[in-house]
mmCIF file of C-alpha atoms in Angstrom:
data_model
loop_
_atom_site.group_PDB
_atom_site.id
_atom_site.type_symbol
_atom_site.label_atom_id
_atom_site.label_comp_id
_atom_site.label_asym_id
_atom_site.label_seq_id
_atom_site.Cartn_x
_atom_site.Cartn_y
_atom_site.Cartn_z
ATOM 1 C CA ASN A 1214 -18.886 -2.810 8.607
ATOM 2 C CA ALA A 1215 -18.220 -2.634 12.294
ATOM 3 C CA GLY A 1216 -15.538 -0.182 13.390
ATOM 4 C CA VAL A 1217 -14.361 1.114 9.984
ATOM 5 C CA THR A 1218 -15.834 4.323 8.652
ATOM 6 C CA GLN A 1219 -15.011 5.110 5.038
ATOM 7 C CA THR A 1220 -16.206 8.229 3.236
ATOM 8 C CA PRO A 1221 -17.478 9.225 0.771
ATOM 9 C CA LYS A 1222 -19.501 6.330 -0.640
ATOM 10 C CA PHE A 1223 -19.672 7.766 -4.155
ATOM 11 C CA GLN A 1224 -17.585 10.394 -5.911
ATOM 12 C CA VAL A 1225 -17.256 11.741 -9.447
ATOM 13 C CA LEU A 1226 -14.113 13.667 -10.300
ATOM 14 C CA LYS A 1227 -12.876 15.427 -13.375
ATOM 15 C CA THR A 1228 -9.478 14.493 -14.741
ATOM 16 C CA GLY A 1229 -6.790 16.419 -12.897
ATOM 17 C CA GLN A 1230 -8.791 17.081 -9.761
ATOM 18 C CA SER A 1231 -7.534 15.949 -6.376
ATOM 19 C CA MET A 1232 -9.436 14.460 -3.477
ATOM 20 C CA THR A 1233 -9.019 12.606 -0.195
ATOM 21 C CA LEU A 1234 -10.776 9.407 0.750
ATOM 22 C CA GLN A 1235 -11.213 9.174 4.499
ATOM 23 C CA CYS A 1236 -10.847 6.033 6.602
ATOM 24 C CA ALA A 1237 -11.185 5.814 10.361
ATOM 25 C CA GLN A 1238 -11.256 2.882 12.769
ATOM 26 C CA ASP A 1239 -12.016 2.777 16.476
ATOM 27 C CA MET A 1240 -10.632 -0.683 17.281
ATOM 28 C CA ASN A 1241 -7.019 0.363 17.971
ATOM 29 C CA HIS A 1242 -5.841 -1.857 15.107
ATOM 30 C CA GLU A 1243 -2.214 -1.601 14.073
ATOM 31 C CA TYR A 1244 -2.632 -2.443 10.408
ATOM 32 C CA MET A 1245 -4.556 -0.316 7.958
ATOM 33 C CA SER A 1246 -4.505 -0.503 4.199
ATOM 34 C CA TRP A 1247 -6.124 0.747 1.028
ATOM 35 C CA TYR A 1248 -7.201 -1.476 -1.855
ATOM 36 C CA ARG A 1249 -8.757 -0.860 -5.195
ATOM 37 C CA GLN A 1250 -11.121 -3.401 -6.693
ATOM 38 C CA ASP A 1251 -11.481 -3.762 -10.428
ATOM 39 C CA PRO A 1252 -13.438 -6.499 -12.278
ATOM 40 C CA GLY A 1253 -11.432 -9.686 -12.698
ATOM 41 C CA MET A 1254 -8.438 -8.337 -10.778
ATOM 42 C CA GLY A 1255 -9.410 -8.919 -7.191
ATOM 43 C CA LEU A 1256 -8.320 -6.384 -4.618
ATOM 44 C CA ARG A 1257 -4.973 -4.764 -5.287
ATOM 45 C CA LEU A 1258 -3.019 -3.154 -2.490
ATOM 46 C CA ILE A 1259 -2.325 0.549 -2.947
ATOM 47 C CA HIS A 1260 -0.646 1.549 0.345
ATOM 48 C CA TYR A 1261 -0.519 0.103 3.804
ATOM 49 C CA SER A 1262 0.523 1.045 7.323
ATOM 50 C CA VAL A 1263 1.723 -1.121 10.207
ATOM 51 C CA GLY A 1264 1.317 1.653 12.762
ATOM 52 C CA ALA A 1265 1.131 5.393 13.298
ATOM 53 C CA GLY A 1266 3.880 7.192 11.413
ATOM 54 C CA ILE A 1267 4.712 4.166 9.250
ATOM 55 C CA THR A 1268 3.467 3.704 5.688
ATOM 56 C CA ASP A 1269 4.629 1.693 2.708
ATOM 57 C CA GLN A 1270 3.730 1.113 -0.904
ATOM 58 C CA GLY A 1271 1.672 -1.782 -2.157
ATOM 59 C CA GLU A 1272 1.260 -3.183 -5.662
ATOM 60 C CA VAL A 1273 -0.273 -0.105 -7.326
ATOM 61 C CA PRO A 1274 0.868 3.044 -5.448
ATOM 62 C CA ASN A 1275 1.351 5.448 -8.357
ATOM 63 C CA GLY A 1276 -0.938 8.469 -8.226
ATOM 64 C CA TYR A 1277 -1.835 7.966 -4.567
ATOM 65 C CA ASN A 1278 -0.479 9.315 -1.283
ATOM 66 C CA VAL A 1279 -1.148 8.265 2.297
ATOM 67 C CA SER A 1280 -0.234 9.339 5.789
ATOM 68 C CA ARG A 1281 -0.871 7.846 9.226
ATOM 69 C CA SER A 1282 -0.512 10.531 11.849
ATOM 70 C CA THR A 1283 -2.767 8.690 14.312
ATOM 71 C CA THR A 1284 -3.677 5.039 14.893
ATOM 72 C CA GLU A 1285 -7.304 5.781 14.001
ATOM 73 C CA ASP A 1286 -7.027 7.565 10.656
ATOM 74 C CA PHE A 1287 -5.541 6.543 7.317
ATOM 75 C CA PRO A 1288 -6.573 8.922 4.508
ATOM 76 C CA LEU A 1289 -5.862 8.206 0.840
ATOM 77 C CA ARG A 1290 -5.102 11.155 -1.409
ATOM 78 C CA LEU A 1291 -5.484 11.192 -5.172
ATOM 79 C CA LEU A 1292 -3.065 13.827 -6.359
ATOM 80 C CA SER A 1293 -4.298 14.386 -9.928
ATOM 81 C CA ALA A 1294 -7.162 12.086 -10.846
ATOM 82 C CA ALA A 1295 -6.971 10.062 -14.064
ATOM 83 C CA PRO A 1296 -9.646 7.902 -15.740
ATOM 84 C CA SER A 1297 -7.500 4.834 -14.915
ATOM 85 C CA GLN A 1298 -8.251 5.504 -11.241
ATOM 86 C CA THR A 1299 -11.929 4.815 -11.780
ATOM 87 C CA SER A 1300 -12.516 1.962 -9.356
ATOM 88 C CA VAL A 1301 -14.038 0.899 -6.067
ATOM 89 C CA TYR A 1302 -11.752 1.668 -3.135
ATOM 90 C CA PHE A 1303 -11.747 -0.184 0.173
ATOM 91 C CA CYS A 1304 -10.043 0.643 3.419
ATOM 92 C CA ALA A 1305 -9.150 -2.252 5.734
ATOM 93 C CA SER A 1306 -8.277 -2.383 9.415
ATOM 94 C CA ILE A 1307 -6.593 -5.463 10.911
ATOM 95 C CA ASN A 1308 -5.378 -6.278 14.407
ATOM 96 C CA PHE A 1309 -1.832 -7.312 15.285
ATOM 97 C CA GLY A 1310 -2.622 -11.052 15.349
ATOM 98 C CA TRP A 1311 -4.527 -10.890 12.056
ATOM 99 C CA THR A 1312 -7.559 -12.475 13.691
ATOM 100 C CA GLU A 1313 -9.758 -9.433 13.205
ATOM 101 C CA ALA A 1314 -10.122 -7.830 9.809
ATOM 102 C CA PHE A 1315 -12.724 -5.279 8.844
ATOM 103 C CA PHE A 1316 -13.274 -3.475 5.593
ATOM 104 C CA GLY A 1317 -15.063 -0.215 5.019
ATOM 105 C CA GLN A 1318 -18.172 -0.093 2.869
ATOM 106 C CA GLY A 1319 -16.218 1.114 -0.150
ATOM 107 C CA THR A 1320 -15.979 4.259 -2.262
ATOM 108 C CA ARG A 1321 -17.102 4.059 -5.854
ATOM 109 C CA LEU A 1322 -14.960 6.610 -7.690
ATOM 110 C CA THR A 1323 -15.526 7.672 -11.272
ATOM 111 C CA VAL A 1324 -13.029 9.924 -13.048
ATOM 112 C CA VAL A 1325 -14.335 11.559 -16.198
ATOM 113 C CA GLN B 1266 2.288 -9.921 -11.052
ATOM 114 C CA GLN B 1267 -0.312 -11.760 -9.011
ATOM 115 C CA GLN B 1268 1.354 -13.422 -6.029
ATOM 116 C CA VAL B 1269 -1.779 -15.369 -5.171
ATOM 117 C CA LYS B 1270 -3.551 -17.165 -8.005
ATOM 118 C CA GLN B 1271 -7.164 -18.227 -7.564
ATOM 119 C CA SER B 1272 -9.400 -20.532 -9.570
ATOM 120 C CA PRO B 1273 -11.988 -20.903 -10.892
ATOM 121 C CA GLN B 1274 -13.074 -17.398 -11.826
ATOM 122 C CA SER B 1275 -16.719 -18.447 -11.536
ATOM 123 C CA LEU B 1276 -18.512 -21.466 -10.134
ATOM 124 C CA ILE B 1277 -22.101 -22.661 -10.312
ATOM 125 C CA VAL B 1278 -23.252 -25.256 -7.802
ATOM 126 C CA GLN B 1279 -26.597 -26.795 -6.999
ATOM 127 C CA LYS B 1280 -28.089 -26.360 -3.547
ATOM 128 C CA GLY B 1281 -26.695 -29.011 -1.231
ATOM 129 C CA GLY B 1282 -23.570 -29.515 -3.306
ATOM 130 C CA ILE B 1283 -19.929 -28.886 -2.431
ATOM 131 C CA SER B 1284 -18.213 -25.728 -3.651
ATOM 132 C CA ILE B 1285 -14.434 -25.892 -4.000
ATOM 133 C CA ILE B 1286 -12.201 -22.898 -4.683
ATOM 134 C CA ASN B 1287 -8.457 -23.237 -5.061
ATOM 135 C CA CYS B 1288 -5.536 -20.896 -4.509
ATOM 136 C CA ALA B 1289 -1.804 -21.137 -5.053
ATOM 137 C CA TYR B 1290 1.011 -18.902 -3.866
ATOM 138 C CA GLU B 1291 4.730 -18.480 -4.475
ATOM 139 C CA ASN B 1292 6.011 -16.364 -1.595
ATOM 140 C CA THR B 1293 7.245 -18.653 1.190
ATOM 141 C CA ALA B 1294 7.155 -15.683 3.590
ATOM 142 C CA PHE B 1295 3.361 -15.911 3.656
ATOM 143 C CA ASP B 1296 2.264 -17.268 7.020
ATOM 144 C CA TYR B 1297 -1.428 -16.488 7.253
ATOM 145 C CA PHE B 1298 -4.079 -17.500 4.746
ATOM 146 C CA PRO B 1299 -7.584 -16.042 5.130
ATOM 147 C CA TRP B 1300 -10.656 -16.343 2.958
ATOM 148 C CA TYR B 1301 -13.052 -13.468 2.471
ATOM 149 C CA GLN B 1302 -16.668 -13.367 1.351
ATOM 150 C CA GLN B 1303 -18.064 -10.352 -0.456
ATOM 151 C CA PHE B 1304 -21.675 -9.576 -1.296
ATOM 152 C CA PRO B 1305 -22.525 -6.982 -3.983
ATOM 153 C CA GLY B 1306 -22.102 -3.427 -2.767
ATOM 154 C CA LYS B 1307 -20.350 -4.496 0.428
ATOM 155 C CA GLY B 1308 -16.785 -4.746 1.615
ATOM 156 C CA PRO B 1309 -15.139 -8.162 1.987
ATOM 157 C CA ALA B 1310 -15.770 -9.970 5.279
ATOM 158 C CA LEU B 1311 -13.392 -12.419 6.914
ATOM 159 C CA LEU B 1312 -14.802 -15.936 6.614
ATOM 160 C CA ILE B 1313 -12.148 -18.348 7.864
ATOM 161 C CA ALA B 1314 -8.358 -18.396 8.067
ATOM 162 C CA ILE B 1315 -5.496 -20.842 8.556
ATOM 163 C CA ARG B 1316 -1.823 -20.751 9.480
ATOM 164 C CA PRO B 1317 0.658 -23.148 7.812
ATOM 165 C CA ASP B 1318 1.245 -25.243 10.926
ATOM 166 C CA VAL B 1319 -2.053 -27.084 10.337
ATOM 167 C CA SER B 1320 -3.347 -28.839 7.222
ATOM 168 C CA GLU B 1321 -7.052 -28.282 7.746
ATOM 169 C CA LYS B 1322 -9.411 -25.988 9.587
ATOM 170 C CA LYS B 1323 -13.170 -26.375 9.765
ATOM 171 C CA GLU B 1324 -15.788 -23.866 10.877
ATOM 172 C CA GLY B 1325 -19.341 -25.012 10.321
ATOM 173 C CA ARG B 1326 -19.847 -25.729 6.615
ATOM 174 C CA PHE B 1327 -16.568 -24.037 5.655
ATOM 175 C CA THR B 1328 -13.249 -25.901 5.556
ATOM 176 C CA ILE B 1329 -9.787 -24.748 4.521
ATOM 177 C CA SER B 1330 -7.364 -27.396 3.296
ATOM 178 C CA PHE B 1331 -3.709 -26.373 3.262
ATOM 179 C CA ASN B 1332 -0.801 -28.061 1.461
ATOM 180 C CA LYS B 1333 2.419 -26.347 2.488
ATOM 181 C CA SER B 1334 4.724 -28.356 0.218
ATOM 182 C CA ALA B 1335 2.594 -27.622 -2.843
ATOM 183 C CA LYS B 1336 1.979 -24.032 -1.736
ATOM 184 C CA GLN B 1337 -1.728 -24.467 -2.296
ATOM 185 C CA PHE B 1338 -4.833 -24.003 -0.204
ATOM 186 C CA SER B 1339 -8.513 -24.403 -0.895
ATOM 187 C CA LEU B 1340 -11.915 -23.505 0.489
ATOM 188 C CA HIS B 1341 -14.621 -26.145 0.643
ATOM 189 C CA ILE B 1342 -18.221 -25.129 1.260
ATOM 190 C CA MET B 1343 -20.300 -28.126 2.223
ATOM 191 C CA ASP B 1344 -24.075 -28.253 1.717
ATOM 192 C CA SER B 1345 -23.925 -25.051 -0.341
ATOM 193 C CA GLN B 1346 -26.929 -22.764 0.030
ATOM 194 C CA PRO B 1347 -28.325 -19.989 -2.198
ATOM 195 C CA GLY B 1348 -27.340 -17.530 0.564
ATOM 196 C CA ASP B 1349 -23.705 -18.522 -0.042
ATOM 197 C CA SER B 1350 -23.877 -16.911 -3.484
ATOM 198 C CA ALA B 1351 -21.167 -14.252 -3.327
ATOM 199 C CA THR B 1352 -17.632 -13.520 -4.459
ATOM 200 C CA TYR B 1353 -14.926 -15.339 -2.516
ATOM 201 C CA PHE B 1354 -11.339 -14.177 -2.228
ATOM 202 C CA CYS B 1355 -8.372 -16.056 -0.923
ATOM 203 C CA ALA B 1356 -5.553 -13.996 0.521
ATOM 204 C CA ALA B 1357 -2.111 -14.386 2.034
ATOM 205 C CA SER B 1358 -0.158 -12.307 4.501
ATOM 206 C CA ASP B 1359 3.529 -12.004 5.296
ATOM 207 C CA GLY B 1360 2.789 -10.234 8.555
ATOM 208 C CA SER B 1361 2.620 -6.712 7.182
ATOM 209 C CA ARG B 1362 0.636 -6.805 3.964
ATOM 210 C CA LEU B 1363 -2.333 -8.818 2.748
ATOM 211 C CA THR B 1364 -2.334 -9.972 -0.889
ATOM 212 C CA PHE B 1365 -5.564 -11.134 -2.520
ATOM 213 C CA GLY B 1366 -6.392 -13.596 -5.250
ATOM 214 C CA GLU B 1367 -8.501 -12.551 -8.203
ATOM 215 C CA GLY B 1368 -11.778 -13.778 -6.727
ATOM 216 C CA THR B 1369 -14.364 -16.458 -7.516
ATOM 217 C CA GLN B 1370 -17.973 -15.625 -8.178
ATOM 218 C CA LEU B 1371 -20.037 -18.432 -6.649
ATOM 219 C CA THR B 1372 -23.653 -18.990 -7.643
ATOM 220 C CA VAL B 1373 -25.667 -21.585 -5.771
ATOM 221 C CA ASN B 1374 -28.833 -22.529 -7.632
ATOM 222 C CA PRO B 1375 -31.906 -23.473 -5.575
#
C-alpha cells in the first residue's frame, strides 16, 4: 500500500522472545496506529499515536509497547511473545482530516 | 467490548444484486464513519466515508446511509460484481482513534 512500509511480512517466534515490528510512512500523516486482526474479531486497536512524542493505548495493549520519536516511524515491540499474540498485525497511517488512510501490507506473526 | 457492531458476518449475493451491510455504534463522540475493503493477504483499503452531518453519500456503486438518531449506518453495493468479493469493515472515529466492526465476508456469485 502506498506510503506505508511495514516489515517483516512473516515472522515465527518462540514463546518468551521479543521482537519489533517496523512501520514507516512518508506522507507526513499525524495519526498512526497498530491493529491486530484475528478471525471473526475484526481489527482491534493495540496502540495509537496522534503525533510525534504522543502515544496511547487501544483496546488490547497488554504485551505490546510503542514509541513515536519521529512523525515517520511507529514501531511496535512485543516484550515477551506468547501464543495468544499469534495474529496478523497491521500498521495504519491517517492524515489529520481523516480523508487519507493507508494500511501496511501486514505482518503474519506465529508464536510457538 | 465491541463499540461498533457489524452484521451480517457473511453475505452471498448474485452478480447484479444489491449487497447491504449494517453497522451500529454506541459512542456519540464518533464523528467519522468510514468503510474499508480488504482482499485476502492485503491490508484494508478505504472505500467510502461519511460524517454525521449528512444522511447519505454515494460514490459510484457504493452508498453509505447514515441514521444519526438510531446510531446506525450501512453500506449498499449496487450491481454487485464478482470483483467485489472481499471482506468489508465498517469503522468509527472520535478524532483520535479508529474502531472497527467485526467484518463481513462478501461473496458475489457470477
